[in-house]
Short mmCIF file of C-alpha atoms and ligand atoms in Angstrom, two decimals:
data_model
loop_
_atom_site.label_atom_id
_atom_site.label_comp_id
_atom_site.label_asym_id
_atom_site.label_seq_id
_atom_site.Cartn_x
_atom_site.Cartn_y
_atom_site.Cartn_z
CA MET A 79 -25.27 -35.02 13.24
CA SER A 80 -24.83 -31.57 11.61
CA PRO A 81 -23.87 -28.60 13.81
CA THR A 82 -27.41 -27.17 13.46
CA GLN A 83 -28.96 -30.48 14.48
CA ALA A 84 -26.60 -30.58 17.45
CA VAL A 85 -27.66 -27.09 18.49
CA LEU A 86 -31.34 -27.95 18.05
CA GLU A 87 -30.80 -31.07 20.16
CA ALA A 88 -28.95 -29.15 22.86
CA HIS A 89 -31.72 -26.60 22.92
CA THR A 90 -34.39 -29.26 23.28
CA ASN A 91 -32.44 -30.61 26.24
CA GLY A 92 -32.41 -27.17 27.86
CA LEU A 93 -28.62 -26.87 27.53
CA TYR A 94 -28.55 -24.08 25.07
CA SER A 95 -30.30 -21.27 26.89
CA SER A 96 -28.30 -21.82 30.09
CA ARG A 97 -25.04 -21.72 28.07
CA MET A 98 -26.16 -18.53 26.29
CA LYS A 99 -27.27 -16.60 29.38
CA ASP A 100 -23.96 -14.93 30.22
CA ALA A 101 -22.58 -15.03 26.69
CA PRO A 102 -20.97 -11.84 25.34
CA ALA A 103 -22.54 -10.04 22.37
CA PRO A 104 -22.36 -12.34 19.33
CA PRO A 105 -19.55 -11.60 16.89
CA ALA A 106 -19.99 -10.11 13.43
CA LEU A 107 -20.69 -12.43 10.51
CA ILE A 108 -17.49 -13.15 8.58
CA ASP A 109 -17.46 -15.54 5.63
CA PRO A 110 -14.64 -17.97 4.71
CA PHE A 111 -13.13 -15.34 2.40
CA GLY A 112 -12.90 -12.70 5.13
CA ARG A 113 -15.88 -10.68 3.83
CA VAL A 114 -17.96 -9.20 6.64
CA VAL A 115 -21.68 -9.56 5.99
CA ARG A 116 -23.30 -6.18 6.65
CA TYR A 117 -26.16 -6.18 4.20
CA LEU A 118 -29.36 -8.22 4.20
CA ARG A 119 -31.92 -8.15 1.42
CA VAL A 120 -35.30 -9.49 2.41
CA SER A 121 -37.95 -10.58 -0.04
CA VAL A 122 -41.22 -10.09 1.86
CA THR A 123 -43.40 -11.63 -0.86
CA ASP A 124 -42.88 -13.49 -4.13
CA ARG A 125 -46.04 -11.87 -5.55
CA CYS A 126 -46.09 -8.92 -7.88
CA ASP A 127 -48.60 -6.70 -9.65
CA LEU A 128 -46.41 -6.62 -12.79
CA ARG A 129 -44.96 -9.37 -15.00
CA CYS A 130 -41.69 -8.00 -16.36
CA VAL A 131 -40.63 -10.15 -19.29
CA TYR A 132 -37.10 -10.82 -17.98
CA CYS A 133 -38.31 -11.64 -14.46
CA MET A 134 -41.46 -13.75 -14.59
CA SER A 135 -43.64 -15.67 -16.97
CA GLU A 136 -47.16 -14.34 -17.32
CA ASP A 137 -48.87 -17.27 -15.60
CA MET A 138 -46.74 -17.45 -12.48
CA THR A 139 -47.65 -19.83 -9.68
CA PHE A 140 -46.97 -18.13 -6.37
CA LEU A 141 -46.40 -19.63 -2.97
CA PRO A 142 -49.48 -20.45 -0.92
CA LYS A 143 -50.02 -17.55 1.51
CA GLU A 144 -49.70 -19.87 4.52
CA ASP A 145 -46.07 -20.64 3.58
CA LEU A 146 -45.05 -17.03 4.10
CA LEU A 147 -43.43 -15.90 7.30
CA SER A 148 -45.57 -13.43 9.22
CA LEU A 149 -44.41 -9.81 9.39
CA GLU A 150 -43.55 -10.40 13.06
CA GLU A 151 -41.35 -13.36 12.08
CA LEU A 152 -39.68 -11.32 9.36
CA ASP A 153 -38.99 -8.61 11.92
CA ARG A 154 -37.45 -11.16 14.27
CA LEU A 155 -35.26 -12.56 11.52
CA CYS A 156 -34.09 -9.13 10.40
CA SER A 157 -33.42 -8.16 14.00
CA ALA A 158 -31.31 -11.30 14.53
CA PHE A 159 -29.14 -10.21 11.59
CA VAL A 160 -28.91 -6.67 12.98
CA ALA A 161 -27.77 -8.16 16.29
CA ARG A 162 -24.99 -9.90 14.31
CA GLY A 163 -23.71 -6.71 12.75
CA VAL A 164 -25.92 -6.22 9.69
CA GLN A 165 -26.14 -2.47 9.12
CA LYS A 166 -28.19 -2.25 5.98
CA LEU A 167 -31.60 -3.80 5.31
CA ARG A 168 -33.24 -3.71 1.92
CA ILE A 169 -36.86 -4.83 1.70
CA THR A 170 -37.71 -6.24 -1.69
CA GLY A 171 -39.80 -8.91 -3.42
CA GLY A 172 -41.70 -9.69 -5.65
CA GLU A 173 -43.22 -6.30 -5.15
CA PRO A 174 -42.73 -5.49 -1.45
CA LEU A 175 -45.46 -2.85 -1.37
CA VAL A 176 -48.18 -5.33 -2.37
CA ARG A 177 -47.67 -7.28 0.86
CA ARG A 178 -50.53 -6.40 3.21
CA ASN A 179 -49.49 -4.15 6.14
CA VAL A 180 -45.88 -4.07 4.98
CA ILE A 181 -45.56 -0.51 6.30
CA SER A 182 -45.87 -1.92 9.82
CA LEU A 183 -42.69 -3.93 9.15
CA PHE A 184 -40.83 -0.75 8.18
CA GLU A 185 -42.22 0.98 11.25
CA SER A 186 -41.12 -1.75 13.62
CA LEU A 187 -37.67 -2.18 12.03
CA SER A 188 -37.06 1.55 12.31
CA ARG A 189 -36.32 1.03 16.03
CA HIS A 190 -32.89 -0.25 14.93
CA LEU A 191 -32.28 3.03 13.11
CA LYS A 192 -33.07 4.88 16.31
CA THR A 193 -30.55 2.83 18.34
CA GLY A 194 -27.93 3.34 15.61
CA ALA A 195 -27.49 -0.44 15.12
CA LEU A 196 -28.90 -0.09 11.63
CA GLU A 197 -27.48 2.50 9.25
CA GLU A 198 -30.03 2.15 6.52
CA LEU A 199 -33.52 0.76 5.98
CA THR A 200 -34.50 0.88 2.36
CA LEU A 201 -36.48 -0.87 -0.38
CA THR A 202 -36.56 -1.78 -4.04
CA THR A 203 -39.94 -1.28 -5.67
CA ASN A 204 -41.56 -1.10 -9.06
CA GLY A 205 -43.18 2.16 -7.95
CA THR A 206 -46.82 1.23 -8.57
CA GLN A 207 -47.81 1.71 -4.91
CA LEU A 208 -45.52 4.62 -4.06
CA ALA A 209 -48.16 7.31 -4.46
CA LYS A 210 -49.95 5.57 -1.59
CA TYR A 211 -46.98 4.75 0.63
CA ALA A 212 -44.13 7.22 0.03
CA GLU A 213 -45.02 9.47 2.97
CA ALA A 214 -45.40 6.55 5.37
CA LEU A 215 -42.07 5.10 4.28
CA ARG A 216 -40.33 8.41 4.84
CA ALA A 217 -41.98 8.70 8.25
CA ALA A 218 -40.66 5.21 9.12
CA GLY A 219 -37.10 6.38 8.54
CA VAL A 220 -36.59 5.30 4.94
CA GLN A 221 -34.39 7.86 3.22
CA ARG A 222 -33.64 6.29 -0.13
CA VAL A 223 -35.58 4.09 -2.50
CA ASN A 224 -34.62 2.13 -5.60
CA ILE A 225 -37.33 2.28 -8.24
CA SER A 226 -37.26 0.03 -11.28
CA LEU A 227 -38.08 1.74 -14.55
CA ASP A 228 -36.98 0.26 -17.85
CA SER A 229 -38.55 2.77 -20.20
CA LEU A 230 -39.80 6.36 -20.34
CA ASP A 231 -42.19 5.43 -23.10
CA PRO A 232 -45.65 4.27 -21.90
CA VAL A 233 -46.21 1.81 -24.76
CA ARG A 234 -42.81 0.25 -24.36
CA PHE A 235 -43.18 0.21 -20.57
CA LYS A 236 -46.38 -1.78 -20.99
CA ALA A 237 -44.70 -4.24 -23.32
CA ILE A 238 -41.84 -4.83 -20.86
CA THR A 239 -43.98 -5.11 -17.72
CA ARG A 240 -46.98 -6.73 -19.47
CA TRP A 241 -49.42 -5.30 -16.89
CA GLY A 242 -47.83 -1.97 -15.97
CA ASP A 243 -49.35 1.51 -16.17
CA HIS A 244 -46.58 4.02 -16.85
CA ALA A 245 -48.58 6.98 -15.52
CA GLN A 246 -49.16 5.20 -12.21
CA VAL A 247 -45.43 4.56 -11.76
CA MET A 248 -44.58 8.16 -12.71
CA ASP A 249 -47.08 9.34 -10.07
CA GLY A 250 -45.33 7.07 -7.59
CA ILE A 251 -41.94 8.49 -8.49
CA ARG A 252 -43.25 12.04 -8.08
CA ALA A 253 -44.74 11.14 -4.69
CA ALA A 254 -41.44 9.64 -3.53
CA LYS A 255 -39.59 12.76 -4.59
CA ALA A 256 -42.14 15.01 -2.90
CA ALA A 257 -41.85 12.96 0.31
CA GLY A 258 -38.13 13.72 0.37
CA LEU A 259 -36.92 10.22 -0.55
CA LYS A 260 -33.66 10.05 -2.50
CA ILE A 261 -34.29 8.06 -5.66
CA LYS A 262 -32.20 5.64 -7.61
CA ILE A 263 -33.68 4.35 -10.85
CA ASN A 264 -32.83 0.73 -11.78
CA THR A 265 -32.97 -0.03 -15.48
CA VAL A 266 -32.46 -3.48 -16.93
CA ALA A 267 -30.76 -2.95 -20.29
CA MET A 268 -32.21 -5.14 -23.03
CA ARG A 269 -31.07 -5.59 -26.57
CA GLY A 270 -33.62 -4.37 -29.08
CA VAL A 271 -35.98 -3.28 -26.29
CA ASN A 272 -34.71 -0.16 -24.52
CA GLN A 273 -31.17 0.08 -25.88
CA ASP A 274 -32.01 3.26 -27.80
CA GLU A 275 -33.34 5.00 -24.66
CA VAL A 276 -30.29 4.84 -22.46
CA GLU A 277 -29.07 8.37 -23.32
CA ASP A 278 -32.52 9.82 -22.63
CA LEU A 279 -32.73 8.03 -19.29
CA VAL A 280 -29.45 9.70 -18.30
CA ALA A 281 -30.87 13.10 -19.30
CA TRP A 282 -34.14 12.54 -17.41
CA CYS A 283 -32.43 11.29 -14.24
CA GLY A 284 -30.03 14.24 -14.43
CA THR A 285 -32.92 16.70 -14.59
CA GLU A 286 -34.83 15.00 -11.77
CA GLY A 287 -31.78 14.61 -9.53
CA PHE A 288 -31.98 10.79 -9.51
CA ASP A 289 -29.13 8.29 -9.59
CA LEU A 290 -29.39 5.77 -12.40
CA VAL A 291 -28.15 2.19 -12.38
CA PHE A 292 -28.10 -0.05 -15.42
CA ILE A 293 -28.37 -3.81 -14.84
CA GLU A 294 -27.57 -6.69 -17.17
CA THR A 295 -30.23 -9.38 -17.46
CA MET A 296 -29.27 -12.32 -15.31
CA PRO A 297 -30.19 -15.91 -16.17
CA MET A 298 -32.64 -16.46 -13.34
CA GLY A 299 -35.94 -18.30 -13.53
CA ASP A 300 -37.80 -19.88 -16.40
CA ILE A 301 -39.29 -17.06 -18.45
CA ASP A 302 -41.38 -17.26 -21.60
CA GLY A 303 -38.81 -15.79 -24.02
CA ASP A 304 -35.23 -16.39 -25.11
CA ARG A 305 -32.72 -14.72 -22.80
CA THR A 306 -29.88 -14.74 -25.28
CA ALA A 307 -31.97 -12.38 -27.43
CA GLN A 308 -32.46 -9.93 -24.51
CA TYR A 309 -28.94 -9.95 -23.15
CA LEU A 310 -27.06 -6.70 -23.70
CA PRO A 311 -23.59 -6.32 -22.21
CA LEU A 312 -23.31 -3.03 -20.34
CA SER A 313 -19.98 -2.37 -22.04
CA MET A 314 -22.16 -1.61 -25.10
CA VAL A 315 -24.49 0.62 -23.09
CA ARG A 316 -21.54 2.52 -21.76
CA ALA A 317 -19.98 2.93 -25.20
CA ARG A 318 -23.29 4.28 -26.47
CA LEU A 319 -23.62 6.73 -23.55
CA GLU A 320 -20.11 7.98 -24.10
CA ARG A 321 -21.04 9.16 -27.58
CA ARG A 322 -23.34 11.76 -25.97
CA TRP A 323 -22.16 12.11 -22.37
CA THR A 324 -18.85 12.41 -20.54
CA LEU A 325 -18.64 9.75 -17.84
CA SER A 326 -15.92 10.11 -15.25
CA PRO A 327 -15.30 7.21 -12.83
CA ILE A 328 -15.99 7.81 -9.14
CA ALA A 329 -15.30 5.65 -6.10
CA ASP A 330 -18.15 3.38 -5.08
CA VAL A 331 -19.74 4.97 -2.06
CA THR A 332 -22.81 2.77 -1.78
CA GLY A 333 -21.26 -0.56 -0.82
CA GLY A 334 -23.48 -2.18 -3.47
CA PRO A 335 -22.44 -4.13 -6.57
CA ALA A 336 -22.61 -1.15 -8.98
CA ARG A 337 -19.53 0.56 -10.41
CA TYR A 338 -20.23 4.28 -10.52
CA THR A 339 -19.42 7.10 -12.88
CA ARG A 340 -20.49 10.73 -12.84
CA CYS A 341 -22.10 12.24 -15.89
CA VAL A 342 -20.17 15.48 -16.22
CA GLU A 343 -22.93 17.29 -18.13
CA THR A 344 -25.84 16.42 -15.80
CA GLY A 345 -23.87 15.97 -12.57
CA GLY A 346 -25.81 12.72 -11.94
CA ARG A 347 -24.36 9.39 -10.87
CA ILE A 348 -24.62 6.49 -13.32
CA GLY A 349 -23.95 2.97 -12.06
CA PHE A 350 -23.39 -0.28 -13.90
CA ILE A 351 -24.16 -3.69 -12.42
CA THR A 352 -22.40 -6.24 -14.55
CA PRO A 353 -22.70 -9.69 -13.01
CA MET A 354 -22.22 -11.24 -16.44
CA THR A 355 -19.34 -9.32 -17.94
CA HIS A 356 -17.14 -9.06 -14.89
CA ASN A 357 -17.22 -10.44 -11.47
CA PHE A 358 -19.06 -8.37 -8.91
CA CYS A 359 -18.41 -10.86 -6.16
CA GLU A 360 -15.02 -9.93 -4.64
CA ALA A 361 -16.40 -7.37 -2.23
CA CYS A 362 -19.82 -8.98 -1.73
CA ASN A 363 -21.12 -8.24 1.77
CA ARG A 364 -24.71 -9.32 1.05
CA VAL A 365 -27.00 -12.24 1.75
CA ARG A 366 -30.64 -12.70 0.76
CA LEU A 367 -33.60 -13.96 2.70
CA THR A 368 -36.80 -15.22 1.08
CA CYS A 369 -40.31 -14.70 2.42
CA THR A 370 -40.32 -18.32 3.63
CA GLY A 371 -37.17 -17.89 5.70
CA THR A 372 -34.65 -19.43 3.32
CA LEU A 373 -31.29 -17.70 3.29
CA TYR A 374 -29.35 -17.58 0.03
CA MET A 375 -25.72 -16.78 0.58
CA CYS A 376 -25.23 -15.92 -3.11
CA LEU A 377 -27.67 -14.61 -5.73
CA GLY A 378 -26.05 -16.83 -8.34
CA GLN A 379 -25.76 -20.13 -6.45
CA ASP A 380 -28.31 -22.66 -5.22
CA ASP A 381 -26.96 -23.39 -1.75
CA ALA A 382 -29.37 -22.13 0.92
CA ALA A 383 -30.07 -22.40 4.63
CA ASP A 384 -33.46 -22.84 6.26
CA LEU A 385 -33.85 -20.25 9.00
CA ARG A 386 -37.56 -20.85 9.54
CA ARG A 387 -36.97 -24.00 11.58
CA PRO A 388 -34.58 -22.44 14.12
CA LEU A 389 -36.78 -19.32 14.16
CA ARG A 390 -39.87 -21.32 15.10
CA ALA A 391 -38.06 -23.81 17.34
CA SER A 392 -37.52 -21.31 20.10
CA LYS A 393 -38.66 -17.94 21.38
CA ASP A 394 -35.14 -16.67 22.00
CA ASP A 395 -32.74 -16.09 19.13
CA GLY A 396 -29.86 -18.36 20.16
CA LEU A 397 -30.65 -21.12 17.69
CA LEU A 398 -31.35 -18.65 14.94
CA SER A 399 -28.08 -16.87 15.49
CA GLU A 400 -26.19 -20.19 15.34
CA ALA A 401 -27.98 -21.15 12.12
CA ILE A 402 -27.10 -17.77 10.58
CA GLN A 403 -23.47 -18.21 11.60
CA GLU A 404 -23.35 -21.65 10.02
CA ALA A 405 -24.92 -20.39 6.79
CA ILE A 406 -22.40 -17.55 6.48
CA ALA A 407 -19.61 -20.07 6.91
CA ARG A 408 -20.84 -21.58 3.60
CA LYS A 409 -21.00 -18.32 1.61
CA PRO A 410 -19.41 -19.14 -1.75
CA LYS A 411 -16.75 -17.08 -3.45
CA GLY A 412 -18.86 -16.01 -6.43
CA ASN A 413 -21.67 -16.61 -8.91
CA ASP A 414 -21.73 -19.02 -11.83
CA PHE A 415 -23.80 -16.96 -14.27
CA ILE A 416 -23.39 -17.66 -17.94
CA ILE A 417 -25.64 -16.75 -20.87
CA ASP A 418 -24.70 -18.04 -24.28
CA ARG A 419 -26.26 -19.97 -27.10
CA ARG A 420 -25.26 -23.33 -25.62
CA HIS A 421 -26.84 -22.49 -22.24
CA LYS A 422 -30.48 -21.74 -23.05
CA SER A 423 -31.82 -22.78 -19.68
CA PRO A 424 -31.32 -20.45 -16.71
CA ALA A 425 -28.24 -20.85 -14.51
CA ILE A 426 -30.56 -20.47 -11.53
CA HIS A 427 -34.11 -21.80 -11.72
CA ARG A 428 -35.62 -19.54 -9.07
CA THR A 429 -36.69 -16.14 -10.38
CA MET A 430 -35.25 -12.89 -9.07
CA SER A 431 -38.62 -12.30 -7.39
CA VAL A 432 -37.94 -15.22 -5.03
CA THR A 433 -34.65 -13.93 -3.69
CA GLY A 434 -35.25 -10.27 -4.40
CA GLY A 435 -33.08 -8.06 -6.60
N1 LIG B 91 -40.56 -5.60 -7.79
C1 LIG B 91 -39.51 -4.76 -7.36
C2 LIG B 91 -38.86 -4.09 -8.55
O1 LIG B 91 -39.11 -4.48 -9.68
O2 LIG B 91 -38.08 -3.16 -8.30
C3 LIG B 91 -38.46 -5.45 -6.52
C4 LIG B 91 -38.05 -6.83 -6.92
S1 LIG B 91 -37.24 -6.97 -8.49
C5 LIG B 91 -36.93 -8.69 -8.53
C6 LIG B 91 -35.69 -6.19 -8.15
C7 LIG B 91 -34.85 -5.81 -9.35
O3 LIG B 91 -34.46 -6.98 -10.02
C8 LIG B 91 -35.57 -4.95 -10.36
O4 LIG B 91 -34.80 -3.79 -10.62
C9 LIG B 91 -35.63 -5.83 -11.60
O5 LIG B 91 -35.54 -5.06 -12.75
C10 LIG B 91 -34.45 -6.73 -11.41
N2 LIG B 91 -34.55 -8.02 -12.09
C11 LIG B 91 -35.54 -8.92 -12.03
N3 LIG B 91 -35.24 -10.03 -12.77
C12 LIG B 91 -34.02 -9.80 -13.30
C13 LIG B 91 -33.15 -10.56 -14.15
N4 LIG B 91 -33.47 -11.76 -14.58
N5 LIG B 91 -31.97 -9.98 -14.48
C14 LIG B 91 -31.62 -8.76 -14.04
N6 LIG B 91 -32.38 -8.00 -13.23
C15 LIG B 91 -33.57 -8.51 -12.88
FE1 LIG B 92 -42.38 -7.66 -10.45
FE2 LIG B 92 -40.06 -6.48 -9.96
FE3 LIG B 92 -40.13 -8.88 -11.20
FE4 LIG B 92 -41.01 -6.72 -12.49
S1 LIG B 92 -38.91 -7.08 -11.77
S2 LIG B 92 -42.06 -8.70 -12.36
S3 LIG B 92 -41.88 -5.53 -10.88
S4 LIG B 92 -40.74 -8.45 -9.13
#
């Protein structure tokens, strides 16, 4: 019998709740490599209103709606992680803002900001719905938002996102800025697609006061095209930027996977997320939860833990907390990403929209 089965059994026999009654506050989540897990990313839906070429194929099959956890269940799951020391929650997707009533999730989770248990509640979005929701997000305690934007050119933007309307996203970005949200732009760098725009993106973000993070394409999910053709090492992006801009390294203050530099001329921060060209795993303090309650301990590995069963098995969070503990005890050391001509199929078959970026 596995430890989780044993706990489930004990619970069914009524042993668990009596044992837990006088228990001290549960300890923080520490993985086998001594990394303390403080950061949970939650994909609240696998659906999206765009079809970015590196992320999804055009005719995606999404999960049946009834498989999704309710917003109340997602709140309970997030809160169980907060009770175990998670200080940062990032809501993502799919496109998180296309999930119906998602603002109510932000509103309810904001109670953990008020108690101080949670340091940050934030989201990653493609920006299409921000004109509608930026104010409400700010009112719910969100202070920063990551917005994905791979091109400043409307025609190119359309080609990358297949269904996207550049003007709509720009309206969203303006609304977020006007609402007082701090903005970080995420740009996936792609060979032959937006390579020639990287200097202009730095200039634009500098003028707008946005941080900018470049991301390498990761081999996740079966997409329609050839990934080896898209893949652009960020060392090349950086070399290109340094022909026009002076980049001086700064200490990472975000706790995320990006390595940061400051652009001396614009004063803006430029980050590089390079899962492919060097390991971003050593200081990883993150785990990822899907909208069906599956916990992935690493973005680049398949091992996962089902949290839906312990969540639904009991009204109190004892079982859930045990299942989380057990999952963290299996967090691997690092990812196994590789893109080369011999490895045409993705390293990971789920798309980024399942686990959230
Ligand atoms: N829909 C939202 C968005 O686009 O911001 C949130 C989810 S999306 C999966 C999160 C981030 O993952 C985006 O910045 C996107 O560009 C990035 N992403 C998606 N698939 C990727 C891949 N295969 N490699 C690298 N980044 C990817
Ligand atoms: Fe949708 Fe984000 Fe994936 Fe683009 S990257 S298809 S916006 S989930």
